[in-house]
Short mmCIF file of C-alpha atoms in Angstrom, two decimals:
data_model
loop_
_atom_site.label_atom_id
_atom_site.label_comp_id
_atom_site.label_asym_id
_atom_site.label_seq_id
_atom_site.Cartn_x
_atom_site.Cartn_y
_atom_site.Cartn_z
CA MET J 1 163.10 1.10 48.64
CA SER J 2 160.34 -1.46 48.31
CA ALA J 3 158.77 -2.46 45.00
CA PRO J 4 155.85 -0.22 44.00
CA ILE J 5 152.32 -1.38 44.66
CA ARG J 6 150.69 -2.88 41.55
CA ILE J 7 147.05 -2.07 40.91
CA GLY J 8 145.05 -3.76 38.15
CA VAL J 9 142.33 -1.64 36.59
CA PHE J 10 139.80 -3.01 34.12
CA ASP J 11 136.86 -1.82 32.11
CA SER J 12 134.71 -2.92 29.18
CA GLY J 13 136.68 -0.49 27.04
CA ILE J 14 138.14 2.96 27.34
CA GLY J 15 135.68 4.61 29.76
CA GLY J 16 137.73 3.26 32.67
CA LEU J 17 140.52 5.60 31.63
CA SER J 18 138.50 8.38 33.31
CA VAL J 19 138.94 6.39 36.54
CA LEU J 20 142.61 5.66 35.85
CA ARG J 21 143.14 9.39 35.46
CA HIS J 22 141.98 9.96 39.06
CA LEU J 23 144.17 7.09 40.28
CA ILE J 24 147.27 8.39 38.51
CA THR J 25 146.64 11.89 39.79
CA GLU J 26 146.14 10.91 43.42
CA LEU J 27 148.47 7.91 43.59
CA PRO J 28 151.26 8.59 41.10
CA GLU J 29 153.71 6.21 42.80
CA VAL J 30 151.63 3.10 41.99
CA HIS J 31 152.35 0.80 39.02
CA TYR J 32 149.11 0.34 37.06
CA ILE J 33 148.05 -2.47 34.73
CA TYR J 34 145.00 -1.39 32.69
CA LEU J 35 142.86 -3.83 30.71
CA GLY J 36 140.12 -2.61 28.34
CA ASP J 37 137.97 -5.24 26.60
CA THR J 38 137.60 -3.10 23.47
CA ALA J 39 136.83 -6.14 21.28
CA ARG J 40 133.53 -6.71 23.12
CA VAL J 41 132.67 -3.22 24.35
CA PRO J 42 130.10 -2.05 25.43
CA TYR J 43 128.83 -4.20 28.32
CA GLY J 44 126.00 -1.85 29.32
CA ASN J 45 123.35 -3.39 27.05
CA LYS J 46 124.35 -7.01 27.67
CA SER J 47 123.01 -9.68 30.02
CA VAL J 48 124.32 -10.23 33.56
CA ALA J 49 125.55 -13.70 32.54
CA THR J 50 127.65 -12.33 29.70
CA ILE J 51 128.98 -9.40 31.77
CA ALA J 52 129.97 -11.80 34.55
CA HIS J 53 131.71 -14.10 32.08
CA TYR J 54 133.77 -11.25 30.61
CA ALA J 55 134.57 -9.79 34.04
CA ALA J 56 135.83 -13.17 35.23
CA GLN J 57 138.21 -13.30 32.28
CA SER J 58 139.54 -9.81 32.97
CA ALA J 59 140.01 -10.55 36.67
CA THR J 60 141.85 -13.76 35.84
CA PHE J 61 144.16 -11.92 33.48
CA LEU J 62 144.98 -9.23 36.05
CA ARG J 63 145.55 -11.85 38.73
CA SER J 64 148.07 -13.52 36.40
CA LYS J 65 149.87 -10.18 36.33
CA GLY J 66 150.45 -10.36 40.09
CA VAL J 67 148.53 -7.25 41.06
CA ASP J 68 148.07 -6.29 44.74
CA MET J 69 144.61 -4.84 44.22
CA ILE J 70 141.97 -4.65 41.49
CA VAL J 71 139.88 -1.58 40.72
CA VAL J 72 136.79 -2.39 38.68
CA ALA J 73 136.72 0.82 36.64
CA CYS J 74 133.31 0.07 35.13
CA ASN J 75 129.97 0.73 36.78
CA THR J 76 128.26 -2.02 34.78
CA VAL J 77 130.68 -4.71 35.99
CA SER J 78 130.72 -3.24 39.52
CA SER J 79 126.94 -3.48 39.72
CA ALA J 80 126.43 -6.82 37.96
CA ALA J 81 129.48 -8.95 38.73
CA LEU J 82 131.60 -7.60 41.60
CA ASP J 83 131.17 -10.82 43.59
CA ILE J 84 132.66 -12.91 40.76
CA VAL J 85 135.64 -10.59 40.48
CA GLU J 86 136.17 -10.85 44.25
CA ALA J 87 135.98 -14.62 44.13
CA ILE J 88 138.67 -14.78 41.44
CA ALA J 89 140.93 -11.90 42.48
CA HIS J 90 142.50 -13.22 45.73
CA VAL J 91 143.42 -9.56 46.42
CA PRO J 92 141.28 -6.61 47.56
CA VAL J 93 138.77 -5.43 44.97
CA VAL J 94 137.38 -1.89 44.77
CA GLY J 95 134.24 -1.27 42.70
CA MET J 96 132.52 1.95 41.76
CA ILE J 97 129.22 1.53 43.62
CA GLU J 98 129.97 1.63 47.37
CA PRO J 99 132.34 4.64 47.41
CA ALA J 100 129.99 6.68 45.21
CA ALA J 101 126.89 5.75 47.21
CA ARG J 102 128.57 6.74 50.49
CA ALA J 103 129.78 10.01 48.96
CA ALA J 104 126.31 10.84 47.66
CA LEU J 105 124.83 10.22 51.12
CA GLU J 106 127.39 12.60 52.63
CA LEU J 107 126.88 15.28 49.99
CA THR J 108 123.08 15.37 49.74
CA ARG J 109 121.26 17.91 51.88
CA THR J 110 117.72 16.91 51.00
CA ARG J 111 118.28 13.11 50.92
CA ARG J 112 116.87 13.02 47.41
CA ILE J 113 119.44 11.31 45.19
CA GLY J 114 119.43 10.55 41.45
CA VAL J 115 121.39 7.81 39.71
CA ILE J 116 122.10 7.56 35.97
CA GLY J 117 123.94 4.74 34.22
CA THR J 118 123.79 2.08 31.52
CA ARG J 119 120.75 -0.14 31.20
CA ALA J 120 122.53 -3.03 32.95
CA THR J 121 123.66 -0.82 35.86
CA ILE J 122 120.20 0.63 36.42
CA GLU J 123 118.42 -2.72 36.04
CA SER J 124 120.75 -4.24 38.66
CA ASP J 125 119.48 -1.73 41.28
CA ALA J 126 123.01 -1.86 42.75
CA TYR J 127 123.21 1.86 43.51
CA THR J 128 119.72 1.97 45.00
CA LEU J 129 120.54 -0.99 47.20
CA ALA J 130 123.83 0.53 48.37
CA LEU J 131 122.16 3.87 49.09
CA TYR J 132 119.40 2.31 51.17
CA THR J 133 121.87 -0.01 52.93
CA HIS J 134 124.11 2.86 54.09
CA GLY J 135 121.44 5.56 54.19
CA GLY J 136 120.31 5.15 57.78
CA SER J 137 116.74 5.20 58.95
CA GLU J 138 115.77 8.72 57.92
CA ARG J 139 113.58 9.04 54.84
CA LEU J 140 115.64 8.67 51.64
CA THR J 141 114.45 9.03 48.02
CA VAL J 142 116.37 7.47 45.15
CA VAL J 143 115.39 8.01 41.48
CA GLN J 144 117.34 6.20 38.79
CA HIS J 145 117.26 6.28 35.00
CA ALA J 146 119.13 4.41 32.25
CA CYS J 147 120.86 6.76 29.77
CA PRO J 148 122.39 4.54 27.06
CA LEU J 149 122.68 7.33 24.46
CA LEU J 150 125.08 9.31 26.66
CA VAL J 151 127.72 6.61 26.19
CA ALA J 152 127.63 7.04 22.40
CA LEU J 153 127.60 10.85 22.68
CA ALA J 154 130.66 10.86 24.96
CA GLU J 155 132.58 8.54 22.63
CA GLU J 156 131.59 10.66 19.64
CA GLY J 157 132.95 13.71 21.49
CA TRP J 158 129.68 15.64 21.24
CA LEU J 159 130.16 17.01 24.74
CA ALA J 160 128.34 20.35 24.35
CA HIS J 161 126.21 19.82 21.24
CA PRO J 162 122.59 21.11 21.37
CA ALA J 163 121.39 17.56 20.66
CA THR J 164 123.41 16.33 23.65
CA LEU J 165 121.74 18.91 25.88
CA ALA J 166 118.29 17.94 24.54
CA ILE J 167 118.95 14.26 25.23
CA ILE J 168 120.26 14.99 28.73
CA GLU J 169 117.18 17.11 29.43
CA GLU J 170 114.90 14.26 28.45
CA TYR J 171 116.85 11.66 30.43
CA LEU J 172 117.08 13.81 33.58
CA ARG J 173 113.45 14.92 33.61
CA PRO J 174 112.28 12.10 35.94
CA LEU J 175 115.13 12.96 38.33
CA LEU J 176 114.48 16.70 38.30
CA ASP J 177 110.71 16.14 38.67
CA GLU J 178 111.61 14.42 41.94
CA THR J 179 113.83 17.42 42.87
CA VAL J 180 116.98 15.43 43.56
CA ASP J 181 119.89 17.59 44.79
CA THR J 182 122.63 15.05 44.00
CA ILE J 183 123.19 12.82 40.96
CA ILE J 184 125.58 9.87 40.77
CA LEU J 185 127.22 9.70 37.32
CA GLY J 186 127.00 5.92 37.29
CA CYS J 187 128.95 5.25 34.08
CA THR J 188 132.60 6.03 33.42
CA HIS J 189 131.62 7.92 30.26
CA PHE J 190 129.42 10.43 32.04
CA PRO J 191 132.10 12.57 33.75
CA LEU J 192 133.04 13.74 30.23
CA LEU J 193 129.52 15.16 30.01
CA ALA J 194 129.61 16.73 33.49
CA ASP J 195 129.50 20.29 32.14
CA ALA J 196 126.48 19.56 29.95
CA ILE J 197 124.75 17.64 32.75
CA GLY J 198 125.48 20.49 35.18
CA GLN J 199 123.96 22.96 32.73
CA VAL J 200 120.70 20.98 32.66
CA ALA J 201 120.73 20.00 36.34
CA PRO J 202 122.27 22.49 38.80
CA VAL J 203 122.87 19.82 41.44
CA THR J 204 125.84 18.08 43.05
CA LEU J 205 127.39 15.56 40.65
CA VAL J 206 129.15 12.51 42.08
CA ASP J 207 131.95 10.99 39.96
CA PRO J 208 132.39 7.40 41.21
CA GLY J 209 135.94 7.21 39.81
CA TYR J 210 137.04 10.01 42.11
CA TRP J 211 135.46 8.51 45.20
CA ALA J 212 136.75 5.03 44.43
CA THR J 213 140.22 6.56 44.17
CA ARG J 214 139.78 8.19 47.60
CA HIS J 215 138.77 4.77 48.91
CA VAL J 216 141.89 3.16 47.43
CA GLN J 217 143.99 5.89 49.08
CA ARG J 218 142.49 5.10 52.46
CA MET J 219 143.10 1.38 51.96
CA LEU J 220 146.75 2.07 51.10
CA GLY J 221 147.10 4.52 54.01
CA SER J 222 148.20 7.15 51.51
CA HIS J 223 147.55 10.85 51.78
CA ALA J 224 145.99 12.92 49.06
CA THR J 225 148.65 14.59 46.93
CA SER J 226 148.76 18.32 47.38
CA GLU J 227 149.11 19.00 43.68
CA HIS J 228 146.18 17.20 42.04
CA ARG J 229 147.94 17.25 38.72
CA LEU J 230 148.60 14.48 36.28
CA PRO J 231 152.20 13.37 36.80
CA ARG J 232 154.39 13.69 33.73
CA THR J 233 155.33 10.05 33.66
CA ALA J 234 152.76 7.62 34.99
CA ARG J 235 153.82 4.01 35.06
CA VAL J 236 151.00 2.20 33.28
CA GLU J 237 150.88 -0.95 31.15
CA TYR J 238 147.90 -0.79 28.79
CA TYR J 239 146.25 -3.95 27.48
CA VAL J 240 143.29 -3.96 25.11
CA THR J 241 141.52 -6.68 23.14
CA ASP J 242 141.07 -4.50 20.04
CA VAL J 243 142.64 -1.35 18.64
CA PRO J 244 140.12 0.37 16.36
CA ASN J 245 141.27 3.28 14.20
CA ASN J 246 139.95 6.01 16.45
CA PHE J 247 141.33 4.42 19.63
CA ALA J 248 144.10 6.93 20.32
CA ALA J 249 141.81 9.94 19.91
CA VAL J 250 139.06 8.55 22.15
CA ALA J 251 141.58 7.40 24.76
CA ARG J 252 143.09 10.87 24.91
CA GLN J 253 139.65 12.31 25.58
CA PHE J 254 139.15 10.08 28.63
CA LEU J 255 142.70 10.10 29.99
CA GLY J 256 143.87 13.61 29.20
CA PHE J 257 147.12 12.51 27.58
CA ASP J 258 148.36 10.12 24.92
CA ILE J 259 148.27 6.45 25.78
CA GLY J 260 150.95 5.43 23.28
CA GLN J 261 150.76 2.00 21.71
CA PRO J 262 148.77 -0.41 23.96
CA HIS J 263 149.48 -4.14 24.13
CA ARG J 264 146.94 -6.00 22.01
CA LEU J 265 145.60 -9.15 23.70
CA SER J 266 143.83 -11.67 21.52
CA LEU J 267 140.54 -12.90 22.94
CA GLU J 268 141.99 -16.39 22.92
CA GLU J 269 144.59 -15.24 25.44
CA ILE J 270 141.94 -14.33 27.96
CA THR J 271 139.09 -16.59 26.87
CA PRO J 272 140.20 -20.12 27.81
CA ILE J 273 141.30 -19.22 31.34
CA VAL J 274 137.89 -19.42 32.93
CA THR J 275 136.28 -21.92 30.58
CA GLN J 276 135.61 -25.06 32.54
CA MET Z 1 108.21 -31.76 -3.10
CA SER Z 2 111.88 -30.92 -2.62
CA ALA Z 3 113.36 -29.75 0.67
CA PRO Z 4 113.19 -25.97 1.11
CA ILE Z 5 116.26 -23.87 0.37
CA ARG Z 6 118.19 -22.99 3.52
CA ILE Z 7 119.63 -19.48 3.78
CA GLY Z 8 121.97 -18.47 6.61
CA VAL Z 9 121.74 -14.81 7.64
CA PHE Z 10 124.15 -13.22 10.09
CA ASP Z 11 124.77 -9.86 11.69
CA SER Z 12 126.70 -8.35 14.59
CA GLY Z 13 123.42 -8.25 16.50
CA ILE Z 14 119.80 -7.48 15.82
CA GLY Z 15 120.09 -4.91 13.01
CA GLY Z 16 120.20 -7.75 10.48
CA LEU Z 17 116.60 -8.50 11.38
CA SER Z 18 115.66 -5.51 9.19
CA VAL Z 19 117.24 -7.48 6.31
CA LEU Z 20 115.63 -10.75 7.36
CA ARG Z 21 112.28 -8.98 7.26
CA HIS Z 22 112.75 -8.24 3.54
CA LEU Z 23 113.87 -11.82 2.89
CA ILE Z 24 110.88 -13.32 4.70
CA THR Z 25 108.50 -10.99 2.88
CA GLU Z 26 109.87 -11.65 -0.61
CA LEU Z 27 110.93 -15.27 -0.17
CA PRO Z 28 108.56 -16.79 2.39
CA GLU Z 29 109.18 -20.36 1.24
CA VAL Z 30 112.84 -20.37 2.32
CA HIS Z 31 114.07 -21.84 5.63
CA TYR Z 32 116.20 -19.21 7.40
CA ILE Z 33 118.92 -19.64 10.02
CA TYR Z 34 119.69 -16.28 11.64
CA LEU Z 35 122.77 -15.66 13.81
CA GLY Z 36 123.21 -12.42 15.77
CA ASP Z 37 126.46 -11.95 17.70
CA THR Z 38 124.74 -9.97 20.44
CA ALA Z 39 127.49 -10.78 22.98
CA ARG Z 40 130.01 -8.71 21.03
CA VAL Z 41 127.78 -6.19 19.24
CA PRO Z 42 128.42 -3.60 17.83
CA TYR Z 43 131.11 -4.21 15.20
CA GLY Z 44 130.94 -0.73 13.66
CA ASN Z 45 133.57 0.84 15.93
CA LYS Z 46 135.96 -2.12 15.90
CA SER Z 47 139.07 -2.89 13.87
CA VAL Z 48 139.00 -4.76 10.56
CA ALA Z 49 141.02 -7.60 12.14
CA THR Z 50 138.46 -8.11 14.91
CA ILE Z 51 135.48 -7.80 12.54
CA ALA Z 52 137.04 -10.38 10.20
CA HIS Z 53 137.69 -12.74 13.10
CA TYR Z 54 134.08 -12.55 14.30
CA ALA Z 55 132.69 -12.86 10.76
CA ALA Z 56 134.76 -15.98 10.15
CA GLN Z 57 133.26 -17.55 13.26
CA SER Z 58 129.71 -16.74 12.18
CA ALA Z 59 130.30 -18.06 8.65
CA THR Z 60 131.77 -21.27 10.08
CA PHE Z 61 128.74 -21.74 12.31
CA LEU Z 62 126.28 -21.23 9.45
CA ARG Z 63 128.26 -23.57 7.23
CA SER Z 64 127.97 -26.22 9.96
CA LYS Z 65 124.19 -25.76 9.68
CA GLY Z 66 124.28 -26.87 6.02
CA VAL Z 67 122.96 -23.67 4.47
CA ASP Z 68 122.72 -23.28 0.68
CA MET Z 69 123.55 -19.58 0.73
CA ILE Z 70 124.74 -16.94 3.21
CA VAL Z 71 123.42 -13.39 3.39
CA VAL Z 72 125.75 -11.07 5.28
CA ALA Z 73 123.06 -8.88 6.83
CA CYS Z 74 125.55 -6.36 8.18
CA ASN Z 75 127.09 -3.51 6.22
CA THR Z 76 130.16 -3.42 8.46
CA VAL Z 77 131.00 -7.08 7.81
CA SER Z 78 130.05 -6.77 4.14
CA SER Z 79 132.47 -3.90 3.69
CA ALA Z 80 135.34 -5.14 5.87
CA ALA Z 81 135.33 -8.93 5.63
CA LEU Z 82 133.21 -10.28 2.77
CA ASP Z 83 136.22 -12.06 1.23
CA ILE Z 84 136.83 -14.05 4.41
CA VAL Z 85 133.18 -15.08 4.59
CA GLU Z 86 133.34 -16.20 0.94
CA ALA Z 87 136.51 -18.20 1.59
CA ILE Z 88 134.85 -20.07 4.45
CA ALA Z 89 131.29 -20.40 3.19
CA HIS Z 90 131.65 -22.90 0.28
CA VAL Z 91 128.23 -21.62 -0.86
CA PRO Z 92 127.16 -18.37 -2.57
CA VAL Z 93 127.50 -15.30 -0.34
CA VAL Z 94 125.44 -12.13 -0.75
CA GLY Z 95 126.63 -8.95 0.98
CA MET Z 96 124.97 -5.57 1.31
CA ILE Z 97 127.38 -3.41 -0.70
CA GLU Z 98 127.13 -4.50 -4.35
CA PRO Z 99 123.32 -4.68 -4.67
CA ALA Z 100 122.89 -1.31 -2.95
CA ALA Z 101 125.59 0.39 -5.01
CA ARG Z 102 124.05 -0.88 -8.27
CA ALA Z 103 120.58 0.24 -7.15
CA ALA Z 104 121.86 3.70 -6.22
CA LEU Z 105 123.47 4.05 -9.66
CA GLU Z 106 120.16 3.14 -11.30
CA LEU Z 107 118.12 5.46 -9.10
CA THR Z 108 120.24 8.62 -9.14
CA ARG Z 109 119.42 11.22 -11.75
CA THR Z 110 122.25 13.63 -10.97
CA ARG Z 111 124.96 11.02 -10.33
CA ARG Z 112 125.61 12.61 -6.95
CA ILE Z 113 125.30 9.86 -4.34
CA GLY Z 114 125.67 9.96 -0.55
CA VAL Z 115 126.60 7.05 1.72
CA ILE Z 116 126.13 6.87 5.49
CA GLY Z 117 127.20 4.01 7.76
CA THR Z 118 129.24 3.00 10.77
CA ARG Z 119 132.79 4.23 11.20
CA ALA Z 120 134.20 0.88 10.00
CA THR Z 121 131.97 0.82 6.89
CA ILE Z 122 132.87 4.38 5.88
CA GLU Z 123 136.60 3.95 6.61
CA SER Z 124 136.63 0.82 4.40
CA ASP Z 125 135.53 2.92 1.37
CA ALA Z 126 133.70 -0.22 0.20
CA TYR Z 127 130.63 1.64 -1.07
CA THR Z 128 132.69 4.31 -2.81
CA LEU Z 129 134.77 1.64 -4.51
CA ALA Z 130 131.68 -0.31 -5.64
CA LEU Z 131 130.01 2.85 -6.94
CA TYR Z 132 133.04 3.89 -8.98
CA THR Z 133 133.59 0.32 -10.20
CA HIS Z 134 130.06 -0.01 -11.59
CA GLY Z 135 129.46 3.68 -12.25
CA GLY Z 136 130.68 3.84 -15.82
CA SER Z 137 132.83 6.58 -17.26
CA GLU Z 138 130.49 9.53 -16.79
CA ARG Z 139 131.30 11.93 -13.95
CA LEU Z 140 130.15 10.51 -10.60
CA THR Z 141 130.29 12.18 -7.17
CA VAL Z 142 130.21 10.14 -3.96
CA VAL Z 143 130.08 11.76 -0.52
CA GLN Z 144 130.20 9.52 2.55
CA HIS Z 145 129.91 10.18 6.28
CA ALA Z 146 130.12 7.99 9.39
CA CYS Z 147 127.04 8.28 11.63
CA PRO Z 148 127.72 6.16 14.72
CA LEU Z 149 125.12 7.90 16.92
CA LEU Z 150 122.28 6.78 14.64
CA VAL Z 151 122.86 3.17 15.68
CA ALA Z 152 122.30 4.03 19.34
CA LEU Z 153 119.27 6.20 18.53
CA ALA Z 154 117.62 3.41 16.50
CA GLU Z 155 118.21 0.86 19.27
CA GLU Z 156 116.86 3.30 21.86
CA GLY Z 157 113.74 3.69 19.69
CA TRP Z 158 114.08 7.47 19.43
CA LEU Z 159 112.94 7.37 15.82
CA ALA Z 160 111.28 10.79 15.60
CA HIS Z 161 112.73 12.66 18.59
CA PRO Z 162 113.82 16.30 18.01
CA ALA Z 163 117.33 15.32 19.13
CA THR Z 164 117.37 12.59 16.50
CA LEU Z 165 116.42 15.09 13.81
CA ALA Z 166 119.11 17.51 15.02
CA ILE Z 167 121.75 14.77 14.92
CA ILE Z 168 120.66 13.63 11.44
CA GLU Z 169 120.81 17.24 10.24
CA GLU Z 170 124.37 17.58 11.45
CA TYR Z 171 125.47 14.24 9.98
CA LEU Z 172 123.83 14.84 6.59
CA ARG Z 173 125.08 18.41 6.14
CA PRO Z 174 128.20 17.41 4.17
CA LEU Z 175 126.02 15.27 1.88
CA LEU Z 176 123.38 17.93 1.34
CA ASP Z 177 126.05 20.60 0.79
CA GLU Z 178 127.14 18.43 -2.13
CA THR Z 179 123.50 18.22 -3.32
CA VAL Z 180 123.32 14.44 -3.49
CA ASP Z 181 119.97 13.15 -4.82
CA THR Z 182 120.35 9.60 -3.47
CA ILE Z 183 121.60 8.31 -0.11
CA ILE Z 184 122.56 4.71 0.67
CA LEU Z 185 121.49 3.78 4.20
CA GLY Z 186 124.67 1.77 4.78
CA CYS Z 187 123.83 0.30 8.18
CA THR Z 188 121.01 -2.11 8.98
CA HIS Z 189 119.84 0.21 11.76
CA PHE Z 190 119.23 3.17 9.49
CA PRO Z 191 116.05 2.00 7.69
CA LEU Z 192 114.31 2.40 11.06
CA LEU Z 193 115.19 6.09 10.83
CA ALA Z 194 114.13 6.41 7.17
CA ASP Z 195 111.21 8.73 7.99
CA ALA Z 196 113.41 11.06 10.04
CA ILE Z 197 116.18 10.97 7.43
CA GLY Z 198 113.64 11.65 4.67
CA GLN Z 199 112.35 14.65 6.64
CA VAL Z 200 115.86 16.16 6.74
CA ALA Z 201 116.90 15.05 3.25
CA PRO Z 202 114.17 14.90 0.59
CA VAL Z 203 116.17 12.51 -1.60
CA THR Z 204 115.95 8.88 -2.73
CA LEU Z 205 116.91 6.53 0.12
CA VAL Z 206 118.43 3.16 -0.74
CA ASP Z 207 117.87 0.33 1.78
CA PRO Z 208 120.60 -2.27 1.07
CA GLY Z 209 118.58 -5.05 2.76
CA TYR Z 210 115.82 -4.64 0.18
CA TRP Z 211 118.19 -4.67 -2.81
CA ALA Z 212 120.20 -7.59 -1.43
CA THR Z 213 116.90 -9.47 -1.16
CA ARG Z 214 116.08 -8.68 -4.79
CA HIS Z 215 119.54 -10.01 -5.69
CA VAL Z 216 118.91 -13.24 -3.77
CA GLN Z 217 115.59 -13.59 -5.61
CA ARG Z 218 117.35 -13.33 -8.96
CA MET Z 219 119.94 -15.89 -7.90
CA LEU Z 220 117.18 -18.29 -6.87
CA GLY Z 221 115.19 -17.60 -10.05
CA SER Z 222 112.26 -16.61 -7.89
CA HIS Z 223 109.66 -13.98 -8.75
CA ALA Z 224 108.72 -11.17 -6.46
CA THR Z 225 105.65 -12.02 -4.42
CA SER Z 226 102.62 -10.04 -5.38
CA GLU Z 227 101.58 -9.40 -1.83
CA HIS Z 228 104.64 -7.88 -0.14
CA ARG Z 229 103.34 -8.82 3.27
CA LEU Z 230 105.02 -10.60 6.12
CA PRO Z 231 103.81 -14.21 6.01
CA ARG Z 232 102.08 -15.36 9.17
CA THR Z 233 104.47 -18.19 9.83
CA ALA Z 234 108.01 -17.71 8.68
CA ARG Z 235 110.33 -20.64 9.19
CA VAL Z 236 113.31 -19.15 11.01
CA GLU Z 237 115.78 -20.55 13.54
CA TYR Z 238 117.21 -17.73 15.62
CA TYR Z 239 120.65 -18.02 17.26
CA VAL Z 240 122.21 -15.29 19.38
CA THR Z 241 125.31 -15.15 21.58
CA ASP Z 242 123.60 -13.10 24.29
CA VAL Z 243 120.01 -12.36 25.34
CA PRO Z 244 119.93 -9.02 27.17
CA ASN Z 245 116.75 -7.97 28.98
CA ASN Z 246 115.48 -5.67 26.26
CA PHE Z 247 116.19 -8.15 23.46
CA ALA Z 248 112.59 -9.04 22.62
CA ALA Z 249 111.47 -5.41 22.42
CA VAL Z 250 114.37 -4.30 20.23
CA ALA Z 251 114.02 -7.36 17.98
CA ARG Z 252 110.34 -6.61 17.45
CA GLN Z 253 111.24 -3.10 16.34
CA PHE Z 254 113.55 -4.41 13.61
CA LEU Z 255 111.55 -7.45 12.52
CA GLY Z 256 107.99 -6.26 12.88
CA PHE Z 257 106.83 -9.31 14.87
CA ASP Z 258 107.86 -11.29 17.93
CA ILE Z 259 110.93 -13.44 17.59
CA GLY Z 260 110.01 -15.86 20.38
CA GLN Z 261 112.78 -17.44 22.41
CA PRO Z 262 116.05 -17.53 20.40
CA HIS Z 263 118.65 -20.26 20.83
CA ARG Z 264 121.49 -18.97 22.99
CA LEU Z 265 124.94 -19.94 21.68
CA SER Z 266 127.86 -19.65 24.07
CA LEU Z 267 130.89 -17.88 22.61
CA GLU Z 268 132.86 -21.06 23.22
CA GLU Z 269 130.60 -22.87 20.76
CA ILE Z 270 131.60 -20.55 17.95
CA THR Z 271 135.03 -19.39 19.14
CA PRO Z 272 137.30 -22.43 18.79
CA ILE Z 273 136.22 -23.26 15.24
CA VAL Z 274 138.54 -20.82 13.51
CA THR Z 275 141.29 -20.68 16.12
CA GLN Z 276 144.40 -22.15 14.55
#
């Protein structure tokens, strides 16, 4: 019996747990090391320089843990700083953008695709670029919109509140005006709001965490599990840079089960590594 | 002519600019040094340990700038870590809590006071403690509620949106059920929403930034200006740890005028100072 594959997963905070959930479900035999930078969350309203700096620190930490692969479980980092993570990782790196863009292109029937995400993700144009790159020569329409309030609503757990629906309606209007038939949920918080988003927009929703997991499966030559259930005992080491009071409750919302007591990393432990 | 007084003002990000605005208006002759930790904003959902660590770094930086006084222009830091700032500052420190609590006690007629703020501010019970400490022996009722979504709404500029009103209604219900006649706006973002809050709750609203400014005036022996207008040329040095794309627009919303190009501090410049 060979040692289990080790996959490092990192995010700006706890949203990446919605990606980890897919990974655990589809690839329960893997040993996961999860890092959430909860002391500096969120990244979505920050500059590319700062996001890249933080991402480099997280990648360096995971590399020190001897992982065989890194999944960037954060759309903001995937769109703004994937190249830096790849340069540091020395192992294969899977981001959110490419798998989700390819899935959206397969799923759309009208070739009119919407993208929602944080301000940083949308301003990077990463999804638009990936869609046009892989979209072939036929006419393709992409409409994107930054939805920063949805992050706060998901963390607050207001998943079906009338105010949430009103905000989603306002944010999605430009996408629905352009009659998109597929929307990429380009932030790890948004799958929690999938029901509310589906109520406002009866279109195909693409969860990048799911499609990135499928991509990881292909890379590992693994088959989809037949059960699609969370295994009872996933082997995960959790590291976070801060443990606020409501951490356990919010983590449960994203992961679907209790995380237990995560390891607390001080910023000093990850900060000096990439300072030159 | 003596050198102008130098006041250091710091916040987790840009919300403190709503406090700086009061200071500039009432005390235009002072030289201000403002520090916003925009690379790690917000603090309101983080642990006391992390908030204290960040606050210590900001206080150390301002001390290195030779300020004569520090205004903690952040309710979260004022409620969770004022003692650490005082221990580091070596100059007088003015926080948001005490001046606002004393003002609320003067303004209430029914002695039923509400407090809203970030999760960290409310969980600290700092306002409740200050109100009961200074409230005398007569019966006093304090009702507090954490309103994290209001921070995101203020930054997004949705100051009068129907969704904003719906969210405020939900947050204020426990306060209005207890028929408070005065509400402390215990987060520097909330004064931007004062009109919307006033629409939902026809009560006296207490802006801690204003009352902290009055307190600073008294400490300096200065009289209130007769004009109450923003001076044309305020002398302010702005330092921030990150400059995201929308920084200028959001700063203008809080300050009322353009901030110009702030100095960008790298986290390394403020991080090692308090590492032991």
